[in-house]
Short mmCIF file of C-alpha atoms in Angstrom, two decimals:
data_model
loop_
_atom_site.label_atom_id
_atom_site.label_comp_id
_atom_site.label_asym_id
_atom_site.label_seq_id
_atom_site.Cartn_x
_atom_site.Cartn_y
_atom_site.Cartn_z
CA MET A 261 13.41 -66.35 22.87
CA SER A 262 14.55 -68.24 25.96
CA PRO A 263 15.49 -66.33 29.12
CA SER A 264 18.99 -64.86 28.98
CA SER A 265 21.84 -65.97 31.22
CA SER A 266 21.90 -62.51 32.83
CA ALA A 267 18.19 -62.73 33.70
CA ILE A 268 18.65 -66.22 35.15
CA ARG A 269 21.73 -65.11 37.08
CA LYS A 270 19.67 -62.28 38.61
CA THR A 271 17.05 -64.80 39.67
CA VAL A 272 19.71 -67.06 41.19
CA GLU A 273 21.35 -64.22 43.13
CA ALA A 274 17.97 -63.13 44.53
CA TYR A 275 17.33 -66.75 45.53
CA LEU A 276 20.73 -67.00 47.23
CA GLY A 277 19.94 -63.78 49.06
CA ARG A 278 17.12 -65.73 50.73
CA HIS A 279 19.11 -68.99 51.00
CA PRO A 280 22.80 -68.02 51.37
CA ASP A 281 23.73 -71.46 52.71
CA GLU A 282 23.02 -72.98 49.26
CA ARG A 283 25.71 -71.08 47.36
CA ASP A 284 28.13 -74.02 47.42
CA ALA A 285 25.40 -76.40 46.24
CA LEU A 286 24.69 -74.11 43.28
CA ALA A 287 28.35 -73.50 42.40
CA GLY A 288 27.98 -75.63 39.25
CA LEU A 289 25.01 -73.57 38.09
CA LEU A 290 26.88 -70.32 38.71
CA THR A 291 29.80 -71.67 36.66
CA VAL A 292 27.50 -72.59 33.77
CA LEU A 293 25.97 -69.12 33.88
CA GLU A 294 29.40 -67.57 33.45
CA GLY A 295 29.81 -69.33 30.09
CA THR A 296 28.70 -68.13 26.68
CA GLY A 297 26.26 -70.93 25.86
CA ASP A 298 22.51 -71.12 26.30
CA VAL A 299 22.05 -72.46 29.85
CA THR A 300 18.49 -73.57 29.00
CA ALA A 301 19.47 -75.69 25.98
CA ARG A 302 19.37 -79.47 26.34
CA ALA A 303 22.76 -79.74 24.63
CA THR A 304 24.50 -77.52 27.19
CA LEU A 305 26.79 -79.63 29.36
CA PRO A 306 27.74 -80.52 32.04
CA GLY A 307 24.26 -79.27 32.98
CA HIS A 308 21.37 -77.01 32.03
CA VAL A 309 18.32 -75.33 33.52
CA THR A 310 14.89 -76.98 33.78
CA CYS A 311 11.65 -75.78 35.39
CA SER A 312 8.87 -77.31 37.49
CA ALA A 313 5.43 -76.16 38.66
CA VAL A 314 4.52 -76.81 42.29
CA ILE A 315 0.73 -76.61 42.40
CA ILE A 316 -0.95 -76.43 45.81
CA ASP A 317 -4.68 -76.85 46.41
CA ARG A 318 -6.89 -75.61 49.28
CA ARG A 319 -6.13 -78.76 51.29
CA ARG A 320 -2.38 -78.02 51.11
CA ARG A 321 -1.81 -80.91 48.75
CA VAL A 322 0.81 -80.79 46.00
CA LEU A 323 0.24 -82.19 42.52
CA HIS A 324 2.68 -84.95 41.52
CA ILE A 325 2.83 -86.79 38.21
CA ARG A 326 4.55 -90.01 37.26
CA HIS A 327 7.09 -89.34 34.49
CA ARG A 328 7.76 -92.29 32.23
CA ALA A 329 11.35 -91.09 31.74
CA THR A 330 12.07 -91.39 35.49
CA ASP A 331 10.94 -95.02 35.87
CA GLY A 332 7.68 -94.03 37.54
CA LEU A 333 9.10 -91.54 40.02
CA MET A 334 6.43 -89.11 41.29
CA LEU A 335 7.48 -85.48 40.82
CA PRO A 336 5.82 -82.09 40.26
CA PRO A 337 5.13 -81.34 36.56
CA GLY A 338 8.18 -79.95 34.81
CA GLY A 339 10.77 -80.30 32.11
CA HIS A 340 13.11 -78.52 29.74
CA VAL A 341 12.88 -74.87 28.72
CA GLU A 342 11.78 -74.34 25.12
CA PRO A 343 12.93 -71.52 22.78
CA GLY A 344 9.50 -69.86 22.94
CA ASP A 345 9.42 -69.59 26.73
CA ARG A 346 9.65 -65.92 27.71
CA THR A 347 10.69 -66.63 31.31
CA LEU A 348 11.48 -69.62 33.50
CA LEU A 349 8.10 -69.17 35.19
CA ALA A 350 6.43 -69.28 31.76
CA ALA A 351 8.30 -72.51 31.04
CA ALA A 352 6.93 -74.06 34.24
CA LEU A 353 3.39 -73.02 33.26
CA ARG A 354 3.79 -74.51 29.78
CA GLU A 355 5.01 -77.80 31.24
CA VAL A 356 2.04 -78.19 33.59
CA SER A 357 -0.31 -77.33 30.74
CA GLU A 358 1.26 -79.96 28.49
CA GLU A 359 1.71 -82.70 31.09
CA ALA A 360 -1.43 -82.28 33.20
CA GLY A 361 -3.76 -80.17 31.06
CA ILE A 362 -4.01 -77.40 33.70
CA GLN A 363 -4.18 -74.00 32.01
CA PRO A 364 -2.51 -70.85 33.47
CA GLY A 365 -5.90 -69.21 34.07
CA ALA A 366 -6.67 -71.89 36.67
CA LEU A 367 -3.58 -70.85 38.67
CA CYS A 368 -2.33 -67.81 40.56
CA LEU A 369 0.82 -66.77 42.40
CA ALA A 370 1.34 -67.29 46.13
CA ARG A 371 2.07 -64.26 48.31
CA GLN A 372 4.97 -66.03 50.00
CA THR A 373 6.90 -66.62 46.75
CA LEU A 374 5.55 -63.99 44.30
CA GLY A 375 6.84 -65.68 41.17
CA SER A 376 10.31 -66.37 42.57
CA PRO A 377 11.53 -70.00 42.70
CA VAL A 378 10.79 -71.61 46.03
CA ASP A 379 13.58 -74.12 45.44
CA ILE A 380 16.45 -74.70 43.00
CA ASP A 381 17.24 -78.40 42.95
CA VAL A 382 20.37 -80.00 41.51
CA HIS A 383 20.10 -83.62 40.46
CA GLY A 384 22.01 -85.93 38.16
CA ILE A 385 20.63 -87.42 34.94
CA ASP A 386 22.00 -90.74 33.70
CA ALA A 387 23.40 -91.13 30.20
CA ASN A 388 20.87 -92.10 27.53
CA PRO A 389 22.70 -93.67 24.56
CA SER A 390 19.44 -94.03 22.59
CA LYS A 391 19.11 -90.24 22.56
CA GLY A 392 22.82 -89.60 22.33
CA GLU A 393 22.79 -87.90 25.74
CA LEU A 394 25.73 -88.01 28.14
CA ALA A 395 25.30 -88.01 31.89
CA HIS A 396 24.62 -84.46 33.05
CA GLN A 397 22.89 -82.36 35.69
CA HIS A 398 19.56 -80.58 35.82
CA TYR A 399 19.30 -77.29 37.69
CA ASP A 400 15.57 -77.33 38.34
CA PHE A 401 13.84 -74.02 39.16
CA ARG A 402 10.63 -74.79 41.06
CA TYR A 403 7.79 -72.26 41.05
CA VAL A 404 4.76 -72.32 43.36
CA PHE A 405 1.22 -71.78 42.11
CA TYR A 406 -2.10 -71.88 43.94
CA LEU A 407 -5.34 -73.04 42.36
CA ALA A 408 -7.49 -70.02 41.53
CA GLY A 409 -10.69 -72.02 42.13
CA ASP A 410 -11.87 -73.92 45.16
CA GLU A 411 -11.66 -77.35 43.55
CA PRO A 412 -8.81 -78.92 41.53
CA PRO A 413 -9.46 -78.80 37.78
CA ALA A 414 -9.73 -81.95 35.70
CA ILE A 415 -6.32 -83.40 34.88
CA THR A 416 -5.59 -84.48 31.32
CA LEU A 417 -2.34 -86.44 31.21
CA GLN A 418 0.17 -86.32 28.37
CA ASN A 419 0.25 -90.07 27.74
CA GLU A 420 3.56 -90.08 25.87
CA GLU A 421 5.45 -88.75 28.91
CA VAL A 422 3.13 -89.15 31.91
CA SER A 423 1.54 -92.32 33.29
CA GLY A 424 -0.32 -91.03 36.34
CA ALA A 425 -1.07 -88.13 38.70
CA GLN A 426 -1.68 -87.80 42.43
CA TRP A 427 -2.23 -85.04 45.00
CA LEU A 428 0.13 -85.59 47.94
CA ALA A 429 -0.08 -83.95 51.35
CA MET A 430 2.73 -81.48 51.87
CA PRO A 431 4.65 -83.68 54.36
CA GLU A 432 4.63 -86.40 51.68
CA VAL A 433 6.23 -84.34 48.92
CA THR A 434 8.83 -86.62 47.36
CA SER A 435 11.66 -84.08 47.03
CA PRO A 436 13.28 -83.49 50.46
CA THR A 437 14.52 -79.96 49.65
CA LEU A 438 11.18 -78.94 48.18
CA ARG A 439 9.26 -80.45 51.08
CA THR A 440 11.35 -78.49 53.59
CA LYS A 441 10.89 -75.21 51.70
CA LEU A 442 7.14 -75.64 51.37
CA LEU A 443 6.67 -76.42 55.05
CA GLN A 444 8.87 -73.50 56.09
CA ALA A 445 6.96 -71.08 53.86
CA ARG A 446 3.63 -72.09 55.46
CA LEU A 447 1.86 -72.17 52.13
CA ASP A 448 -1.85 -72.66 52.72
CA GLY A 449 -3.11 -72.83 49.12
CA ARG A 450 -5.53 -69.94 49.59
CA PRO A 451 -5.16 -67.14 47.01
CA GLU A 452 -4.92 -63.53 48.09
CA PRO A 453 -4.16 -60.33 46.16
CA VAL A 454 -0.52 -59.90 45.19
CA ASN A 455 -1.10 -56.75 43.10
CA ALA A 456 -2.40 -53.33 44.13
CA SER A 457 -4.00 -50.59 42.02
CA ALA A 458 -5.31 -47.09 42.69
CA LEU A 459 -8.80 -46.02 41.63
CA ILE A 460 -8.11 -42.27 41.60
CA HIS A 461 -11.04 -39.87 41.38
CA ASP A 462 -11.45 -36.13 41.90
CA GLY A 463 -14.73 -36.25 43.83
CA ALA A 464 -16.45 -34.51 40.91
CA GLY A 465 -17.05 -37.50 38.66
CA ARG A 466 -13.69 -37.87 36.90
CA TYR A 467 -11.30 -40.84 37.04
CA LEU A 468 -7.57 -40.84 36.35
CA LEU A 469 -6.39 -43.47 33.88
CA HIS A 470 -2.89 -44.42 32.79
CA LEU A 471 -2.09 -45.26 29.16
CA ARG A 472 0.51 -48.02 29.21
CA ASP A 473 3.32 -48.49 26.68
CA HIS A 474 2.45 -50.72 23.75
CA LYS A 475 4.87 -53.59 24.33
CA PRO A 476 2.95 -56.85 23.90
CA GLY A 477 4.38 -59.77 25.84
CA ILE A 478 6.43 -57.45 28.03
CA ILE A 479 3.99 -55.04 29.69
CA TRP A 480 0.77 -56.11 31.38
CA GLN A 481 -2.32 -54.59 29.68
CA SER A 482 -0.02 -53.33 26.95
CA GLY A 483 -1.23 -50.28 25.03
CA ALA A 484 -4.42 -49.96 27.10
CA PHE A 485 -5.74 -47.53 29.67
CA ALA A 486 -5.47 -48.92 33.18
CA LEU A 487 -5.25 -47.99 36.83
CA LEU A 488 -1.89 -47.03 38.30
CA GLY A 489 -0.29 -49.75 40.39
CA GLY A 490 1.63 -53.00 40.13
CA GLY A 491 2.81 -56.20 41.74
CA ARG A 492 3.94 -56.82 45.29
CA THR A 493 7.63 -57.45 46.00
CA HIS A 494 9.29 -59.35 48.83
CA ASP A 495 10.26 -56.01 50.43
CA ASP A 496 6.69 -54.67 50.65
CA GLU A 497 5.24 -55.00 54.14
CA ASP A 498 1.65 -54.96 52.87
CA LEU A 499 -0.41 -54.10 49.80
CA GLU A 500 -0.75 -50.44 50.74
CA GLY A 501 3.05 -50.33 50.84
CA THR A 502 3.04 -51.95 47.40
CA LEU A 503 0.74 -49.26 46.03
CA LEU A 504 2.69 -46.37 47.57
CA ARG A 505 5.95 -47.77 46.17
CA GLU A 506 4.44 -48.25 42.73
CA LEU A 507 3.05 -44.71 42.72
CA SER A 508 6.43 -43.30 43.75
CA GLU A 509 8.03 -45.17 40.85
CA GLU A 510 5.38 -44.31 38.25
CA VAL A 511 4.22 -40.82 39.28
CA PRO A 512 6.47 -39.62 42.13
CA ASP A 513 4.68 -36.28 42.68
CA ILE A 514 1.13 -37.55 43.18
CA ARG A 515 -0.31 -37.47 46.70
CA LEU A 516 -3.68 -39.13 47.32
CA GLU A 517 -6.26 -38.16 49.92
CA ASN A 518 -8.44 -40.62 51.85
CA LEU A 519 -6.64 -43.72 50.56
CA GLU A 520 -8.55 -46.86 51.53
CA ARG A 521 -9.33 -50.37 50.27
CA TYR A 522 -12.24 -50.49 47.86
CA ALA A 523 -12.54 -53.83 46.05
CA VAL A 524 -10.69 -56.84 44.65
CA GLU A 525 -10.49 -56.96 40.86
CA GLU A 526 -9.76 -60.15 38.91
CA ALA A 527 -7.20 -59.73 36.14
CA THR A 528 -4.98 -61.87 33.91
CA SER A 529 -1.19 -61.64 33.79
CA ILE A 530 1.04 -61.68 30.70
CA ASP A 531 1.55 -65.40 31.29
CA GLY A 532 -2.21 -66.01 31.54
CA LEU A 533 -2.28 -66.44 35.32
CA SER A 534 -5.29 -65.38 37.34
CA VAL A 535 -4.37 -62.24 39.31
CA PRO A 536 -6.50 -60.94 42.20
CA VAL A 537 -5.79 -57.19 42.50
CA GLN A 538 -6.49 -55.18 45.64
CA VAL A 539 -7.94 -51.87 44.45
CA PHE A 540 -7.57 -48.82 46.69
CA GLN A 541 -9.61 -45.69 46.18
CA GLY A 542 -8.12 -42.26 46.71
CA ARG A 543 -8.93 -38.66 45.81
CA TRP A 544 -6.73 -36.27 43.86
CA ARG A 545 -7.71 -33.04 42.11
CA GLY A 546 -4.65 -32.08 40.12
CA ASN A 547 -3.60 -31.51 36.54
CA PRO A 548 -1.98 -34.74 35.23
CA ASP A 549 0.04 -32.77 32.67
CA ARG A 550 2.04 -31.29 35.54
CA LEU A 551 3.07 -34.68 36.92
CA ARG A 552 6.36 -36.39 36.15
CA LEU A 553 5.32 -39.64 34.47
CA ARG A 554 8.17 -42.17 34.64
CA GLU A 555 6.32 -45.14 33.16
CA GLY A 556 3.76 -45.33 30.38
CA VAL A 557 2.57 -42.78 27.83
CA LEU A 558 0.19 -40.38 29.57
CA LEU A 559 -2.32 -39.75 32.35
CA ARG A 560 -5.78 -38.32 31.66
CA TRP A 561 -9.04 -37.62 33.45
CA PHE A 562 -12.11 -39.42 32.06
CA THR A 563 -15.78 -39.41 32.97
CA PRO A 564 -17.70 -42.71 33.09
CA ASP A 565 -19.73 -41.87 29.96
CA VAL A 566 -16.66 -42.12 27.67
CA LEU A 567 -15.20 -45.37 29.02
CA ASP A 568 -16.74 -47.45 26.22
CA ARG A 569 -14.61 -45.48 23.74
CA LEU A 570 -11.34 -46.47 25.42
CA ARG A 571 -9.23 -49.59 25.18
CA LEU A 572 -9.86 -50.69 28.74
CA SER A 573 -10.34 -54.05 30.44
CA PRO A 574 -14.01 -54.88 31.09
CA ALA A 575 -13.25 -55.49 34.77
CA THR A 576 -11.73 -52.02 35.20
CA ARG A 577 -14.60 -50.41 33.30
CA ASP A 578 -17.16 -52.15 35.51
CA LEU A 579 -15.21 -51.16 38.62
CA ILE A 580 -15.26 -47.46 37.68
CA LEU A 581 -18.95 -47.55 36.80
CA ARG A 582 -19.71 -49.20 40.13
CA HIS A 583 -17.70 -46.59 42.03
CA ALA A 584 -19.38 -43.76 40.11
CA ALA A 585 -22.82 -45.14 40.97
CA GLU A 586 -21.89 -45.39 44.65
CA ASN A 587 -20.25 -41.95 44.77
CA PRO A 588 -22.30 -39.25 42.98
CA PRO A 589 -20.18 -36.26 41.88
CA ASP A 590 -19.69 -33.47 44.38
CA ASN A 591 -18.53 -30.50 42.34
CA LYS A 592 -17.85 -28.53 45.49
CA GLN A 593 -14.98 -30.90 46.31
CA ALA A 594 -12.67 -29.31 43.75
CA ALA A 595 -13.21 -25.72 44.79
CA ALA A 596 -10.45 -23.96 46.72
CA PRO A 597 -11.51 -22.09 49.90
CA ALA A 598 -12.42 -18.53 49.12
CA VAL A 599 -13.84 -15.39 50.75
CA TRP A 600 -15.87 -12.58 49.24
CA ASP A 601 -14.25 -9.15 49.46
CA GLY A 602 -16.63 -6.87 47.60
CA GLY A 603 -16.52 -8.46 44.18
CA SER A 604 -13.09 -10.10 43.86
CA ARG A 605 -12.44 -13.74 44.71
CA THR A 606 -9.66 -14.02 47.29
CA VAL A 607 -8.21 -17.52 47.63
CA LEU A 608 -6.85 -18.36 51.06
CA ASN A 609 -3.27 -19.67 51.22
CA GLY A 610 -1.98 -22.11 53.81
CA ILE A 611 1.27 -21.46 55.67
CA GLY A 612 3.86 -24.16 56.27
CA VAL A 613 7.11 -23.82 58.23
CA HIS A 614 10.27 -25.83 57.63
CA LEU A 615 13.62 -26.07 59.37
CA HIS A 616 16.79 -26.05 57.28
CA LEU A 617 19.69 -27.31 59.40
CA GLU A 618 23.25 -27.77 58.16
CA ASP A 619 25.95 -29.54 60.18
CA ALA A 620 29.65 -28.64 60.20
CA GLU A 621 30.15 -30.54 56.93
CA GLY A 622 27.36 -28.66 55.17
CA ARG A 623 24.96 -31.61 55.21
CA VAL A 624 21.21 -30.98 55.46
CA LEU A 625 18.94 -32.74 57.96
CA LEU A 626 16.03 -34.65 56.37
CA GLY A 627 13.52 -37.16 57.73
CA LEU A 628 12.09 -40.21 55.95
CA ARG A 629 8.32 -39.95 56.34
CA HIS A 630 6.35 -43.04 57.31
CA PRO A 631 4.89 -44.96 54.30
CA ASN A 632 1.40 -44.52 55.79
CA SER A 633 1.74 -40.78 56.16
CA LYS A 634 -1.11 -38.85 54.52
CA TYR A 635 1.46 -36.57 52.89
CA ALA A 636 4.72 -37.61 51.18
CA GLY A 637 4.75 -41.17 52.46
CA ASN A 638 8.12 -42.95 52.12
CA THR A 639 9.68 -39.63 51.03
CA TRP A 640 12.40 -37.44 52.58
CA HIS A 641 11.42 -34.02 53.86
CA TYR A 642 12.44 -31.17 56.16
CA PRO A 643 11.26 -31.05 59.78
CA ALA A 644 8.02 -29.20 59.06
CA GLY A 645 4.46 -28.40 60.03
CA ARG A 646 1.42 -26.27 59.29
CA CYS A 647 0.83 -23.04 61.17
CA GLU A 648 -2.08 -23.19 63.56
CA GLN A 649 -3.34 -20.15 65.56
CA GLU A 650 0.27 -19.06 66.20
CA SER A 651 3.14 -17.16 64.67
CA ALA A 652 5.40 -18.85 62.13
CA LEU A 653 8.39 -18.83 64.52
CA THR A 654 6.34 -20.25 67.38
CA CYS A 655 5.14 -23.02 65.06
CA LEU A 656 8.72 -23.71 63.93
CA VAL A 657 10.03 -24.04 67.49
CA ARG A 658 7.11 -26.27 68.50
CA GLU A 659 7.21 -28.58 65.46
CA THR A 660 11.00 -28.97 65.69
CA ARG A 661 10.81 -29.99 69.35
CA GLU A 662 7.87 -32.36 68.79
CA GLU A 663 9.41 -34.10 65.75
CA THR A 664 13.15 -34.15 66.52
CA GLY A 665 13.68 -33.17 70.17
CA LEU A 666 15.99 -30.35 69.01
CA ILE A 667 15.79 -27.05 70.89
CA ILE A 668 16.02 -23.86 68.85
CA GLU A 669 15.56 -20.27 69.93
CA PRO A 670 13.68 -17.74 67.78
CA ALA A 671 16.64 -15.35 68.09
CA ASP A 672 18.88 -17.95 66.38
CA VAL A 673 16.59 -18.37 63.36
CA GLU A 674 16.38 -16.45 60.08
CA LEU A 675 14.11 -16.78 57.04
CA ALA A 676 16.18 -18.47 54.32
CA HIS A 677 13.70 -19.13 51.51
CA VAL A 678 10.02 -19.03 50.52
CA VAL A 679 8.43 -21.52 48.11
CA HIS A 680 4.92 -20.73 46.85
CA VAL A 681 3.43 -24.12 46.00
CA VAL A 682 0.33 -25.48 44.31
CA ASP A 683 0.54 -29.26 44.70
CA THR A 684 -2.48 -30.01 42.52
CA LEU A 685 -4.80 -27.99 40.30
CA GLY A 686 -7.60 -26.45 42.38
CA ALA A 687 -5.92 -27.33 45.68
CA LEU A 688 -5.17 -24.88 48.47
CA PRO A 689 -2.02 -22.86 47.59
CA LEU A 690 0.68 -23.08 50.24
CA MET A 691 3.28 -20.52 51.23
CA GLN A 692 6.16 -22.68 52.47
CA LEU A 693 8.52 -20.75 54.74
CA VAL A 694 11.97 -22.26 55.18
CA PHE A 695 13.91 -21.03 58.21
CA LYS A 696 17.60 -21.63 58.84
CA ALA A 697 18.86 -22.05 62.41
CA ARG A 698 22.36 -20.85 63.22
CA GLN A 699 22.59 -23.04 66.33
CA TRP A 700 20.55 -25.58 68.26
CA GLU A 701 20.70 -27.95 71.20
CA GLY A 702 20.53 -31.76 71.06
CA GLU A 703 20.72 -34.52 68.47
CA PRO A 704 17.79 -35.39 66.16
CA LYS A 705 15.61 -38.23 67.46
CA VAL A 706 12.51 -39.93 66.07
CA LEU A 707 9.79 -38.74 68.46
CA GLU A 708 6.82 -39.29 66.15
CA PRO A 709 7.40 -42.77 64.69
CA ASP A 710 3.96 -42.79 63.08
CA LYS A 711 5.09 -39.85 60.93
CA CYS A 712 8.86 -40.26 60.55
CA LEU A 713 11.07 -43.36 60.40
CA THR A 714 14.54 -41.83 60.67
CA TRP A 715 16.55 -38.62 60.50
CA LYS A 716 19.68 -38.38 58.36
CA TRP A 717 22.20 -35.75 57.33
CA TRP A 718 22.46 -35.54 53.52
CA PRO A 719 25.17 -33.81 51.44
CA ARG A 720 23.50 -31.15 49.28
CA HIS A 721 24.88 -32.69 46.07
CA GLU A 722 23.78 -36.25 47.03
CA LEU A 723 20.14 -35.80 48.00
CA PRO A 724 17.87 -38.90 47.91
CA ASP A 725 15.76 -39.60 44.83
CA ARG A 726 12.54 -39.69 46.86
CA ILE A 727 12.40 -36.18 48.27
CA VAL A 728 9.51 -33.70 48.40
CA PRO A 729 9.97 -31.59 45.22
CA TYR A 730 9.77 -28.19 46.89
CA THR A 731 12.26 -29.36 49.55
CA ARG A 732 14.78 -30.12 46.82
CA THR A 733 14.03 -26.71 45.26
CA ALA A 734 14.53 -24.90 48.57
CA ILE A 735 17.84 -26.63 49.34
CA ALA A 736 19.24 -25.67 45.93
CA ALA A 737 17.92 -22.11 46.21
CA ILE A 738 19.40 -21.59 49.69
CA ALA A 739 22.80 -22.78 48.43
CA GLU A 740 22.54 -20.24 45.59
CA GLY A 741 21.28 -17.42 47.83
CA ARG A 742 17.87 -17.09 46.12
CA PRO A 743 15.08 -15.98 48.50
CA TYR A 744 11.99 -17.08 46.51
CA SER A 745 10.77 -19.82 44.17
CA GLN A 746 7.41 -21.22 43.06
CA LEU A 747 6.13 -24.59 41.94
CA GLY A 748 2.92 -25.73 40.28
CA TRP A 749 1.68 -22.34 39.12
#
């Protein structure tokens, strides 16, 4: 089935968000998209959508072919969308395969464009009485691909439609609008990872795998076990940001320790493209059954000896086996701190302090934690901290001043709620004390930008989606007058 008008309209609006000055030039396309017909069909007039593949090699040259239908004009490979094309990008890949013999596996996406059209060109097509075609317009969506290998693959021309091929330097690209976009984007033709995944282990020899939904042609690695993660978006500052966003969307409660780059894995996309994936390693020791899984079927721990019994990509299997060989299990990692008290095992609990502030309108003060924060990155949370060698009130006053600049006095503070939390199975239990201040001095400021990006007052009934779970629990409990709650037990 060809891409729907709504999907194409979404692509166009995203494109216009990057190129707002082109809205008038694309007014005809927007009008066609408002109709009821198939905008990709050749019979749709006064114009329809076509697709082209802009292939760039390591020398920053762009592949052009000579179409017989355009009287020898040199253009990037491209043509009409066919009924079997799942997306416009897939249509561009099919065209370059048919016209130049370059298969999708020889190509990969560019970080600068990420599968979005680099240019949408509008050009007129003369009437062709021999085919019964009236004069019309082509709205050509142009997608950028890099060569996955160092050298250009052999080109096999489709003789019926193509009479020649040539690699042109970027300043010589024949389309003026495309040439300008390519030069502005500083495309260098050198592939780099545009996906990020998490190799999650518990330090004791187990690895966390995600069973994806079985939706062939829609979901990457459909119905197989895989690592958590996904593709980069234009809003992600870097690949670590990509991974943290993906984890917050897939498993919002998971918090990884010691997150760092580990390896680059080669994968294949739904469309057959080569996909370099930046794999991060991180440690977690929890019970996956207690996590909120928003995508996929389930999460499970597996040891390397059972991987050959799973539906799993060979590359991922090899990656886990390599990591296991490099990191022998340390069964002490999963043990919670304990002391011996004459025969019973006493588990130590950590103490955290949190400030619950409400303004005159009843709104609660929350801070958006930095994406690179070791705990709750890119998530909203109370002003908070861990007790050191000090009383809880002393810690509260100190942390509040250090994080927000607000001055509170111990005499103006009362204990409002206690949340007893176990974030992950086997982890240190935490007694989270939430104090409410009746008055304070100053306005909240970001004094630790490496930990917090901004402070904001939130209505209790309109809290953000990305909020630390026990913070949400405490806010609701304080509003209801409940002094205690527990999570994760």
